[in-house]
Amino acid sequence: MKFTKMEGLGNDYVYINCFSEKVENPEKLAIAMSDRHFGVGSDGVILIKPSDKADFTMDMYNADGSRSEMCGNGIRCVGKYVYDYGLTDKTSISVETLAGIKYLDFVIKDGKVDMVTVDMGAPILKADQVPVRSDKEQVIDEKITVAGVDYHMTCVSMGNPHAVMFVGDTEHFPLEKAGPLFEHHEVFPNRVNAEFVQVIDRHTVKMRVWERGTGETLACGTGACATAVACVLNGKTDDEVTVKLLGGDLIIRFDRENNKVYMTGPAKVVFDGETDRF
């Protein structure tokens, strides 16, 4: 089986072209290939498939084999893959995901995709649709106590659930301890991706993320989008913000008039490979 390892700001996945490859058990494959000692090493596996609703389908599995609705860094790499590897010659495409159809625009440099802007659609704020258990219609700046520590969370779905907390210092925040406790907290029926955010100024924030089913990753595109929305809703930043992640920067714009979020960032190929092990 042929595969390509790609990364968006260090959020790395193994990509498989299902126009030419057949995957029988994607859950088992994701666990095996994601292993950083006995496999290829990644945050998960993304299958690129045909679609009868869009140009392509993105089918995503986390490192623990669980299925995920969407990944902002992952979908940018899907865009780069289908253009660079000749599956399309269009510089604007649509991709079907479990979170709906997303629209991508490419910036081409030396014949290959350099940057990708993704129309991530409308943020979902209704508590029962995120989902998060609450007696309020929306969870904005709502208190939550985890391991005896009080936080204030804003919950946003970008097709997958996010809880955004503002902290004073992301660098020294105990993410390895707090992350799993948020992910599996009883108020999140489908678990949650947890973002811990430090506001630098009206245009810049720093973010660390604990991703559901994976743990801490170097970047999370949907998490950066949820963070930007939370920043705007809480009056922390302007509508366009640079989100500084461990793997690099994403530019997120929350178009409040049209209720859409746009994400711009890079996508890169790490290497191509072939295996008969999995």
PDB file of C-alpha atoms in Angstrom:
ATOM      1  CA  MET A   1       0.000   0.000   0.000  1.00  0.00           C
ATOM      2  CA  LYS A   2       1.301   3.433  -0.974  1.00  0.00           C
ATOM      3  CA  PHE A   3       0.920   6.372   1.387  1.00  0.00           C
ATOM      4  CA  THR A   4       2.104   9.934   1.886  1.00  0.00           C
ATOM      5  CA  LYS A   5       2.969  11.518   5.195  1.00  0.00           C
ATOM      6  CA  MET A   6       2.033  15.202   5.341  1.00  0.00           C
ATOM      7  CA  GLU A   7       1.902  17.894   7.985  1.00  0.00           C
ATOM      8  CA  GLY A   8       0.215  21.206   8.609  1.00  0.00           C
ATOM      9  CA  LEU A   9       2.155  23.104  11.275  1.00  0.00           C
ATOM     10  CA  GLY A  10       3.384  19.830  12.747  1.00  0.00           C
ATOM     11  CA  ASN A  11      -0.090  18.262  12.914  1.00  0.00           C
ATOM     12  CA  ASP A  12       0.899  15.181  10.936  1.00  0.00           C
ATOM     13  CA  TYR A  13      -1.221  12.520   9.245  1.00  0.00           C
ATOM     14  CA  VAL A  14      -0.729   9.577   6.929  1.00  0.00           C
ATOM     15  CA  TYR A  15      -2.686  10.128   3.696  1.00  0.00           C
ATOM     16  CA  ILE A  16      -3.942   7.291   1.530  1.00  0.00           C
ATOM     17  CA  ASN A  17      -5.264   7.785  -1.983  1.00  0.00           C
ATOM     18  CA  CYS A  18      -8.346   5.575  -2.077  1.00  0.00           C
ATOM     19  CA  PHE A  19      -8.790   6.207  -5.787  1.00  0.00           C
ATOM     20  CA  SER A  20      -5.974   3.670  -6.196  1.00  0.00           C
ATOM     21  CA  GLU A  21      -5.681   1.949  -2.789  1.00  0.00           C
ATOM     22  CA  LYS A  22      -8.227  -0.123  -0.851  1.00  0.00           C
ATOM     23  CA  VAL A  23      -8.477   0.072   2.943  1.00  0.00           C
ATOM     24  CA  GLU A  24     -10.422  -2.745   4.606  1.00  0.00           C
ATOM     25  CA  ASN A  25     -10.203  -1.727   8.284  1.00  0.00           C
ATOM     26  CA  PRO A  26      -9.399   1.982   8.677  1.00  0.00           C
ATOM     27  CA  GLU A  27      -9.683   1.929  12.489  1.00  0.00           C
ATOM     28  CA  LYS A  28      -7.072  -0.812  12.834  1.00  0.00           C
ATOM     29  CA  LEU A  29      -4.901   0.782  10.154  1.00  0.00           C
ATOM     30  CA  ALA A  30      -4.944   4.160  11.923  1.00  0.00           C
ATOM     31  CA  ILE A  31      -3.785   2.639  15.209  1.00  0.00           C
ATOM     32  CA  ALA A  32      -0.976   0.681  13.544  1.00  0.00           C
ATOM     33  CA  MET A  33       0.314   3.382  11.196  1.00  0.00           C
ATOM     34  CA  SER A  34       0.106   6.170  13.791  1.00  0.00           C
ATOM     35  CA  ASP A  35       2.386   4.371  16.231  1.00  0.00           C
ATOM     36  CA  ARG A  36       5.599   6.400  16.401  1.00  0.00           C
ATOM     37  CA  HIS A  37       7.751   3.402  17.328  1.00  0.00           C
ATOM     38  CA  PHE A  38       6.340   0.489  15.302  1.00  0.00           C
ATOM     39  CA  GLY A  39       4.430   2.379  12.608  1.00  0.00           C
ATOM     40  CA  VAL A  40       4.913   5.404  10.396  1.00  0.00           C
ATOM     41  CA  GLY A  41       4.152   7.835  13.221  1.00  0.00           C
ATOM     42  CA  SER A  42       1.324  10.351  12.971  1.00  0.00           C
ATOM     43  CA  ASP A  43      -1.657  11.958  14.666  1.00  0.00           C
ATOM     44  CA  GLY A  44      -3.909   9.730  12.573  1.00  0.00           C
ATOM     45  CA  VAL A  45      -4.813   8.542   9.082  1.00  0.00           C
ATOM     46  CA  ILE A  46      -6.778  10.441   6.435  1.00  0.00           C
ATOM     47  CA  LEU A  47      -8.329   8.634   3.481  1.00  0.00           C
ATOM     48  CA  ILE A  48      -8.905  10.609   0.273  1.00  0.00           C
ATOM     49  CA  LYS A  49     -11.952   9.195  -1.517  1.00  0.00           C
ATOM     50  CA  PRO A  50     -14.380  10.004  -4.330  1.00  0.00           C
ATOM     51  CA  SER A  51     -17.543  11.946  -3.511  1.00  0.00           C
ATOM     52  CA  ASP A  52     -20.921  12.276  -5.188  1.00  0.00           C
ATOM     53  CA  LYS A  53     -21.504  15.614  -3.412  1.00  0.00           C
ATOM     54  CA  ALA A  54     -18.127  17.360  -3.749  1.00  0.00           C
ATOM     55  CA  ASP A  55     -14.810  17.066  -5.586  1.00  0.00           C
ATOM     56  CA  PHE A  56     -13.364  14.734  -2.929  1.00  0.00           C
ATOM     57  CA  THR A  57     -14.150  13.078   0.398  1.00  0.00           C
ATOM     58  CA  MET A  58     -11.894  13.307   3.453  1.00  0.00           C
ATOM     59  CA  ASP A  59     -12.332  10.347   5.820  1.00  0.00           C
ATOM     60  CA  MET A  60     -10.358  10.861   9.028  1.00  0.00           C
ATOM     61  CA  TYR A  61      -9.284   8.542  11.866  1.00  0.00           C
ATOM     62  CA  ASN A  62      -7.406   9.535  15.018  1.00  0.00           C
ATOM     63  CA  ALA A  63      -4.331   7.772  16.368  1.00  0.00           C
ATOM     64  CA  ASP A  64      -6.531   5.694  18.711  1.00  0.00           C
ATOM     65  CA  GLY A  65      -8.701   4.495  15.818  1.00  0.00           C
ATOM     66  CA  SER A  66     -11.663   6.732  16.619  1.00  0.00           C
ATOM     67  CA  ARG A  67     -13.274   8.598  13.762  1.00  0.00           C
ATOM     68  CA  SER A  68     -13.134  12.388  13.621  1.00  0.00           C
ATOM     69  CA  GLU A  69     -15.474  14.768  11.843  1.00  0.00           C
ATOM     70  CA  MET A  70     -12.948  17.329  10.634  1.00  0.00           C
ATOM     71  CA  CYS A  71      -9.407  18.642  10.941  1.00  0.00           C
ATOM     72  CA  GLY A  72      -8.379  22.045   9.661  1.00  0.00           C
ATOM     73  CA  ASN A  73      -4.707  21.150   9.249  1.00  0.00           C
ATOM     74  CA  GLY A  74      -5.671  17.826   7.742  1.00  0.00           C
ATOM     75  CA  ILE A  75      -7.986  19.272   5.122  1.00  0.00           C
ATOM     76  CA  ARG A  76      -5.345  21.761   3.970  1.00  0.00           C
ATOM     77  CA  CYS A  77      -3.063  18.802   3.318  1.00  0.00           C
ATOM     78  CA  VAL A  78      -5.857  17.046   1.426  1.00  0.00           C
ATOM     79  CA  GLY A  79      -6.000  20.092  -0.826  1.00  0.00           C
ATOM     80  CA  LYS A  80      -2.257  20.038  -1.423  1.00  0.00           C
ATOM     81  CA  TYR A  81      -2.295  16.294  -2.089  1.00  0.00           C
ATOM     82  CA  VAL A  82      -5.036  16.301  -4.719  1.00  0.00           C
ATOM     83  CA  TYR A  83      -3.424  19.188  -6.625  1.00  0.00           C
ATOM     84  CA  ASP A  84       0.246  18.245  -6.316  1.00  0.00           C
ATOM     85  CA  TYR A  85      -0.395  14.572  -7.111  1.00  0.00           C
ATOM     86  CA  GLY A  86      -2.530  15.335 -10.149  1.00  0.00           C
ATOM     87  CA  LEU A  87      -6.010  14.373  -8.941  1.00  0.00           C
ATOM     88  CA  THR A  88      -7.238  17.841  -9.946  1.00  0.00           C
ATOM     89  CA  ASP A  89      -5.997  20.881 -11.805  1.00  0.00           C
ATOM     90  CA  LYS A  90      -8.466  23.229 -10.117  1.00  0.00           C
ATOM     91  CA  THR A  91      -7.211  25.812  -7.621  1.00  0.00           C
ATOM     92  CA  SER A  92     -10.570  25.940  -5.824  1.00  0.00           C
ATOM     93  CA  ILE A  93     -12.174  22.679  -4.713  1.00  0.00           C
ATOM     94  CA  SER A  94     -14.853  21.264  -2.428  1.00  0.00           C
ATOM     95  CA  VAL A  95     -14.240  18.464   0.081  1.00  0.00           C
ATOM     96  CA  GLU A  96     -16.923  16.373   1.740  1.00  0.00           C
ATOM     97  CA  THR A  97     -16.357  15.703   5.458  1.00  0.00           C
ATOM     98  CA  LEU A  98     -18.464  14.402   8.322  1.00  0.00           C
ATOM     99  CA  ALA A  99     -18.792  18.077   9.300  1.00  0.00           C
ATOM    100  CA  GLY A 100     -20.227  19.003   5.898  1.00  0.00           C
ATOM    101  CA  ILE A 101     -18.710  20.240   2.640  1.00  0.00           C
ATOM    102  CA  LYS A 102     -15.724  22.568   2.986  1.00  0.00           C
ATOM    103  CA  TYR A 103     -14.365  24.875   0.279  1.00  0.00           C
ATOM    104  CA  LEU A 104     -10.638  25.348  -0.334  1.00  0.00           C
ATOM    105  CA  ASP A 105      -8.648  27.931  -2.307  1.00  0.00           C
ATOM    106  CA  PHE A 106      -4.990  27.333  -3.169  1.00  0.00           C
ATOM    107  CA  VAL A 107      -2.008  29.642  -3.467  1.00  0.00           C
ATOM    108  CA  ILE A 108       0.325  28.043  -6.014  1.00  0.00           C
ATOM    109  CA  LYS A 109       4.102  28.488  -5.867  1.00  0.00           C
ATOM    110  CA  ASP A 110       6.479  26.833  -8.357  1.00  0.00           C
ATOM    111  CA  GLY A 111       3.659  24.619  -9.600  1.00  0.00           C
ATOM    112  CA  LYS A 112       2.662  23.280  -6.172  1.00  0.00           C
ATOM    113  CA  VAL A 113       0.287  24.292  -3.402  1.00  0.00           C
ATOM    114  CA  ASP A 114       2.002  26.560  -0.875  1.00  0.00           C
ATOM    115  CA  MET A 115      -0.859  27.971   1.208  1.00  0.00           C
ATOM    116  CA  VAL A 116      -4.505  26.985   1.549  1.00  0.00           C
ATOM    117  CA  THR A 117      -7.492  29.047   2.664  1.00  0.00           C
ATOM    118  CA  VAL A 118     -10.411  26.996   3.921  1.00  0.00           C
ATOM    119  CA  ASP A 119     -13.976  28.227   4.262  1.00  0.00           C
ATOM    120  CA  MET A 120     -14.696  26.410   7.527  1.00  0.00           C
ATOM    121  CA  GLY A 121     -18.368  27.401   7.517  1.00  0.00           C
ATOM    122  CA  ALA A 122     -20.436  28.655  10.421  1.00  0.00           C
ATOM    123  CA  PRO A 123     -19.407  28.048  14.017  1.00  0.00           C
ATOM    124  CA  ILE A 124     -21.976  26.079  15.996  1.00  0.00           C
ATOM    125  CA  LEU A 125     -22.712  27.617  19.382  1.00  0.00           C
ATOM    126  CA  LYS A 126     -25.909  25.900  20.538  1.00  0.00           C
ATOM    127  CA  ALA A 127     -24.968  23.776  23.523  1.00  0.00           C
ATOM    128  CA  ASP A 128     -26.913  20.692  22.466  1.00  0.00           C
ATOM    129  CA  GLN A 129     -25.265  20.776  19.041  1.00  0.00           C
ATOM    130  CA  VAL A 130     -21.640  21.233  20.183  1.00  0.00           C
ATOM    131  CA  PRO A 131     -22.525  19.056  22.213  1.00  0.00           C
ATOM    132  CA  VAL A 132     -22.054  20.156  25.823  1.00  0.00           C
ATOM    133  CA  ARG A 133     -24.448  19.579  28.694  1.00  0.00           C
ATOM    134  CA  SER A 134     -25.678  22.925  29.986  1.00  0.00           C
ATOM    135  CA  ASP A 135     -28.886  24.599  31.093  1.00  0.00           C
ATOM    136  CA  LYS A 136     -27.974  27.536  28.842  1.00  0.00           C
ATOM    137  CA  GLU A 137     -28.574  27.750  25.113  1.00  0.00           C
ATOM    138  CA  GLN A 138     -24.951  28.771  24.523  1.00  0.00           C
ATOM    139  CA  VAL A 139     -21.892  28.145  26.676  1.00  0.00           C
ATOM    140  CA  ILE A 140     -19.894  31.381  26.664  1.00  0.00           C
ATOM    141  CA  ASP A 141     -17.572  32.212  29.554  1.00  0.00           C
ATOM    142  CA  GLU A 142     -19.233  29.528  31.682  1.00  0.00           C
ATOM    143  CA  LYS A 143     -17.531  28.267  34.832  1.00  0.00           C
ATOM    144  CA  ILE A 144     -16.299  24.659  34.942  1.00  0.00           C
ATOM    145  CA  THR A 145     -14.338  23.056  37.758  1.00  0.00           C
ATOM    146  CA  VAL A 146     -11.758  20.420  36.826  1.00  0.00           C
ATOM    147  CA  ALA A 147      -9.607  18.704  39.470  1.00  0.00           C
ATOM    148  CA  GLY A 148     -10.465  21.456  41.940  1.00  0.00           C
ATOM    149  CA  VAL A 149      -9.457  24.275  39.578  1.00  0.00           C
ATOM    150  CA  ASP A 150     -12.014  26.775  38.246  1.00  0.00           C
ATOM    151  CA  TYR A 151     -11.919  27.648  34.537  1.00  0.00           C
ATOM    152  CA  HIS A 152     -14.227  29.652  32.302  1.00  0.00           C
ATOM    153  CA  MET A 153     -15.002  27.900  29.038  1.00  0.00           C
ATOM    154  CA  THR A 154     -16.561  28.882  25.740  1.00  0.00           C
ATOM    155  CA  CYS A 155     -17.824  25.938  23.708  1.00  0.00           C
ATOM    156  CA  VAL A 156     -17.797  25.983  19.919  1.00  0.00           C
ATOM    157  CA  SER A 157     -18.240  23.276  17.321  1.00  0.00           C
ATOM    158  CA  MET A 158     -16.447  23.615  14.003  1.00  0.00           C
ATOM    159  CA  GLY A 159     -17.914  20.266  12.989  1.00  0.00           C
ATOM    160  CA  ASN A 160     -16.175  18.767  16.023  1.00  0.00           C
ATOM    161  CA  PRO A 161     -16.531  19.873  19.653  1.00  0.00           C
ATOM    162  CA  HIS A 162     -14.182  22.392  21.283  1.00  0.00           C
ATOM    163  CA  ALA A 163     -13.928  23.951  24.730  1.00  0.00           C
ATOM    164  CA  VAL A 164     -11.804  27.104  24.834  1.00  0.00           C
ATOM    165  CA  MET A 165     -10.297  28.334  28.108  1.00  0.00           C
ATOM    166  CA  PHE A 166      -8.289  31.546  28.582  1.00  0.00           C
ATOM    167  CA  VAL A 167      -5.173  31.204  30.744  1.00  0.00           C
ATOM    168  CA  GLY A 168      -2.384  33.554  31.764  1.00  0.00           C
ATOM    169  CA  ASP A 169       0.515  31.508  30.417  1.00  0.00           C
ATOM    170  CA  THR A 170       0.235  28.663  27.917  1.00  0.00           C
ATOM    171  CA  GLU A 171       3.924  27.729  28.082  1.00  0.00           C
ATOM    172  CA  HIS A 172       3.789  26.601  31.695  1.00  0.00           C
ATOM    173  CA  PHE A 173       0.193  25.404  31.703  1.00  0.00           C
ATOM    174  CA  PRO A 174      -0.064  21.724  32.898  1.00  0.00           C
ATOM    175  CA  LEU A 175      -1.735  20.490  29.716  1.00  0.00           C
ATOM    176  CA  GLU A 176      -0.710  16.854  30.188  1.00  0.00           C
ATOM    177  CA  LYS A 177      -2.708  16.791  33.428  1.00  0.00           C
ATOM    178  CA  ALA A 178      -5.666  18.997  32.500  1.00  0.00           C
ATOM    179  CA  GLY A 179      -6.147  17.848  28.895  1.00  0.00           C
ATOM    180  CA  PRO A 180      -7.393  14.298  29.554  1.00  0.00           C
ATOM    181  CA  LEU A 181      -9.655  15.530  32.362  1.00  0.00           C
ATOM    182  CA  PHE A 182     -11.375  17.958  29.992  1.00  0.00           C
ATOM    183  CA  GLU A 183     -11.546  15.435  27.144  1.00  0.00           C
ATOM    184  CA  HIS A 184     -13.419  12.913  29.284  1.00  0.00           C
ATOM    185  CA  HIS A 185     -15.398  15.334  31.474  1.00  0.00           C
ATOM    186  CA  GLU A 186     -19.012  14.320  31.964  1.00  0.00           C
ATOM    187  CA  VAL A 187     -20.387  17.541  30.450  1.00  0.00           C
ATOM    188  CA  PHE A 188     -19.058  16.492  27.026  1.00  0.00           C
ATOM    189  CA  PRO A 189     -21.085  13.493  25.784  1.00  0.00           C
ATOM    190  CA  ASN A 190     -18.851  13.005  22.718  1.00  0.00           C
ATOM    191  CA  ARG A 191     -15.639  13.997  24.537  1.00  0.00           C
ATOM    192  CA  VAL A 192     -14.031  17.290  23.543  1.00  0.00           C
ATOM    193  CA  ASN A 193     -10.962  19.021  22.118  1.00  0.00           C
ATOM    194  CA  ALA A 194      -9.629  21.422  24.755  1.00  0.00           C
ATOM    195  CA  GLU A 195      -7.844  24.670  23.859  1.00  0.00           C
ATOM    196  CA  PHE A 196      -5.923  26.767  26.387  1.00  0.00           C
ATOM    197  CA  VAL A 197      -5.368  30.296  25.116  1.00  0.00           C
ATOM    198  CA  GLN A 198      -3.167  33.225  26.121  1.00  0.00           C
ATOM    199  CA  VAL A 199      -4.155  36.595  24.650  1.00  0.00           C
ATOM    200  CA  ILE A 200      -1.134  38.616  23.491  1.00  0.00           C
ATOM    201  CA  ASP A 201      -2.957  41.582  21.921  1.00  0.00           C
ATOM    202  CA  ARG A 202      -6.059  42.390  19.850  1.00  0.00           C
ATOM    203  CA  HIS A 203      -4.609  40.569  16.835  1.00  0.00           C
ATOM    204  CA  THR A 204      -2.548  37.740  18.361  1.00  0.00           C
ATOM    205  CA  VAL A 205      -3.058  34.798  20.708  1.00  0.00           C
ATOM    206  CA  LYS A 206      -1.051  31.745  21.726  1.00  0.00           C
ATOM    207  CA  MET A 207      -2.771  28.379  21.943  1.00  0.00           C
ATOM    208  CA  ARG A 208      -2.047  24.853  23.118  1.00  0.00           C
ATOM    209  CA  VAL A 209      -4.462  22.062  22.355  1.00  0.00           C
ATOM    210  CA  TRP A 210      -5.391  18.655  23.733  1.00  0.00           C
ATOM    211  CA  GLU A 211      -7.042  16.784  20.867  1.00  0.00           C
ATOM    212  CA  ARG A 212      -9.701  14.189  21.486  1.00  0.00           C
ATOM    213  CA  GLY A 213      -8.332  10.731  20.757  1.00  0.00           C
ATOM    214  CA  THR A 214      -4.760  11.929  20.170  1.00  0.00           C
ATOM    215  CA  GLY A 215      -3.457  14.076  23.048  1.00  0.00           C
ATOM    216  CA  GLU A 216      -1.417  17.247  22.666  1.00  0.00           C
ATOM    217  CA  THR A 217      -0.618  18.081  19.059  1.00  0.00           C
ATOM    218  CA  LEU A 218       1.555  20.802  17.585  1.00  0.00           C
ATOM    219  CA  ALA A 219      -1.440  22.417  15.875  1.00  0.00           C
ATOM    220  CA  CYS A 220      -5.196  22.079  15.411  1.00  0.00           C
ATOM    221  CA  GLY A 221      -6.958  23.974  12.646  1.00  0.00           C
ATOM    222  CA  THR A 222     -10.516  23.575  13.905  1.00  0.00           C
ATOM    223  CA  GLY A 223      -9.235  24.421  17.388  1.00  0.00           C
ATOM    224  CA  ALA A 224      -7.657  27.620  16.086  1.00  0.00           C
ATOM    225  CA  CYS A 225     -10.979  28.522  14.443  1.00  0.00           C
ATOM    226  CA  ALA A 226     -12.907  27.790  17.648  1.00  0.00           C
ATOM    227  CA  THR A 227     -10.358  29.874  19.557  1.00  0.00           C
ATOM    228  CA  ALA A 228     -10.789  32.863  17.247  1.00  0.00           C
ATOM    229  CA  VAL A 229     -14.572  32.660  17.597  1.00  0.00           C
ATOM    230  CA  ALA A 230     -14.262  32.430  21.389  1.00  0.00           C
ATOM    231  CA  CYS A 231     -11.897  35.418  21.423  1.00  0.00           C
ATOM    232  CA  VAL A 232     -14.377  37.542  19.472  1.00  0.00           C
ATOM    233  CA  LEU A 233     -17.392  36.430  21.534  1.00  0.00           C
ATOM    234  CA  ASN A 234     -15.549  37.290  24.745  1.00  0.00           C
ATOM    235  CA  GLY A 235     -14.276  40.632  23.445  1.00  0.00           C
ATOM    236  CA  LYS A 236     -10.636  39.542  23.600  1.00  0.00           C
ATOM    237  CA  THR A 237      -9.563  40.251  20.000  1.00  0.00           C
ATOM    238  CA  ASP A 238     -10.606  41.755  16.688  1.00  0.00           C
ATOM    239  CA  ASP A 239     -12.258  39.614  14.012  1.00  0.00           C
ATOM    240  CA  GLU A 240      -8.973  38.548  12.354  1.00  0.00           C
ATOM    241  CA  VAL A 241      -6.400  36.989  14.613  1.00  0.00           C
ATOM    242  CA  THR A 242      -3.076  35.205  14.265  1.00  0.00           C
ATOM    243  CA  VAL A 243      -3.187  32.039  16.343  1.00  0.00           C
ATOM    244  CA  LYS A 244       0.325  31.018  17.379  1.00  0.00           C
ATOM    245  CA  LEU A 245       0.562  27.245  17.866  1.00  0.00           C
ATOM    246  CA  LEU A 246       3.523  25.088  18.805  1.00  0.00           C
ATOM    247  CA  GLY A 247       3.921  24.154  15.130  1.00  0.00           C
ATOM    248  CA  GLY A 248       3.540  27.653  13.679  1.00  0.00           C
ATOM    249  CA  ASP A 249       0.921  30.293  12.903  1.00  0.00           C
ATOM    250  CA  LEU A 250      -2.575  30.210  11.434  1.00  0.00           C
ATOM    251  CA  ILE A 251      -4.523  33.263  10.324  1.00  0.00           C
ATOM    252  CA  ILE A 252      -8.192  33.008  11.286  1.00  0.00           C
ATOM    253  CA  ARG A 253     -10.910  35.448  10.252  1.00  0.00           C
ATOM    254  CA  PHE A 254     -14.392  35.360  11.752  1.00  0.00           C
ATOM    255  CA  ASP A 255     -16.732  37.043   9.259  1.00  0.00           C
ATOM    256  CA  ARG A 256     -19.521  37.872  11.673  1.00  0.00           C
ATOM    257  CA  GLU A 257     -21.737  39.465   9.026  1.00  0.00           C
ATOM    258  CA  ASN A 258     -21.912  36.193   7.069  1.00  0.00           C
ATOM    259  CA  ASN A 259     -21.278  33.990  10.130  1.00  0.00           C
ATOM    260  CA  LYS A 260     -18.337  32.173   8.530  1.00  0.00           C
ATOM    261  CA  VAL A 261     -14.826  31.325   9.654  1.00  0.00           C
ATOM    262  CA  TYR A 262     -11.862  31.362   7.255  1.00  0.00           C
ATOM    263  CA  MET A 263      -8.552  29.670   7.997  1.00  0.00           C
ATOM    264  CA  THR A 264      -5.299  30.271   6.089  1.00  0.00           C
ATOM    265  CA  GLY A 265      -2.130  28.254   6.594  1.00  0.00           C
ATOM    266  CA  PRO A 266       0.516  25.999   5.025  1.00  0.00           C
ATOM    267  CA  ALA A 267       0.515  22.318   4.067  1.00  0.00           C
ATOM    268  CA  LYS A 268       3.624  20.251   3.386  1.00  0.00           C
ATOM    269  CA  VAL A 269       4.629  16.798   2.202  1.00  0.00           C
ATOM    270  CA  VAL A 270       7.042  14.976   4.526  1.00  0.00           C
ATOM    271  CA  PHE A 271       7.648  11.860   2.431  1.00  0.00           C
ATOM    272  CA  ASP A 272       6.050   9.211   0.240  1.00  0.00           C
ATOM    273  CA  GLY A 273       6.189   5.587   1.311  1.00  0.00           C
ATOM    274  CA  GLU A 274       5.012   2.087   0.548  1.00  0.00           C
ATOM    275  CA  THR A 275       4.336  -0.758   2.964  1.00  0.00           C
ATOM    276  CA  ASP A 276       2.924  -4.283   2.992  1.00  0.00           C
ATOM    277  CA  ARG A 277       3.078  -4.481   6.782  1.00  0.00           C
ATOM    278  CA  PHE A 278      -0.383  -3.158   7.637  1.00  0.00           C
TER     279      PHE A 278
END
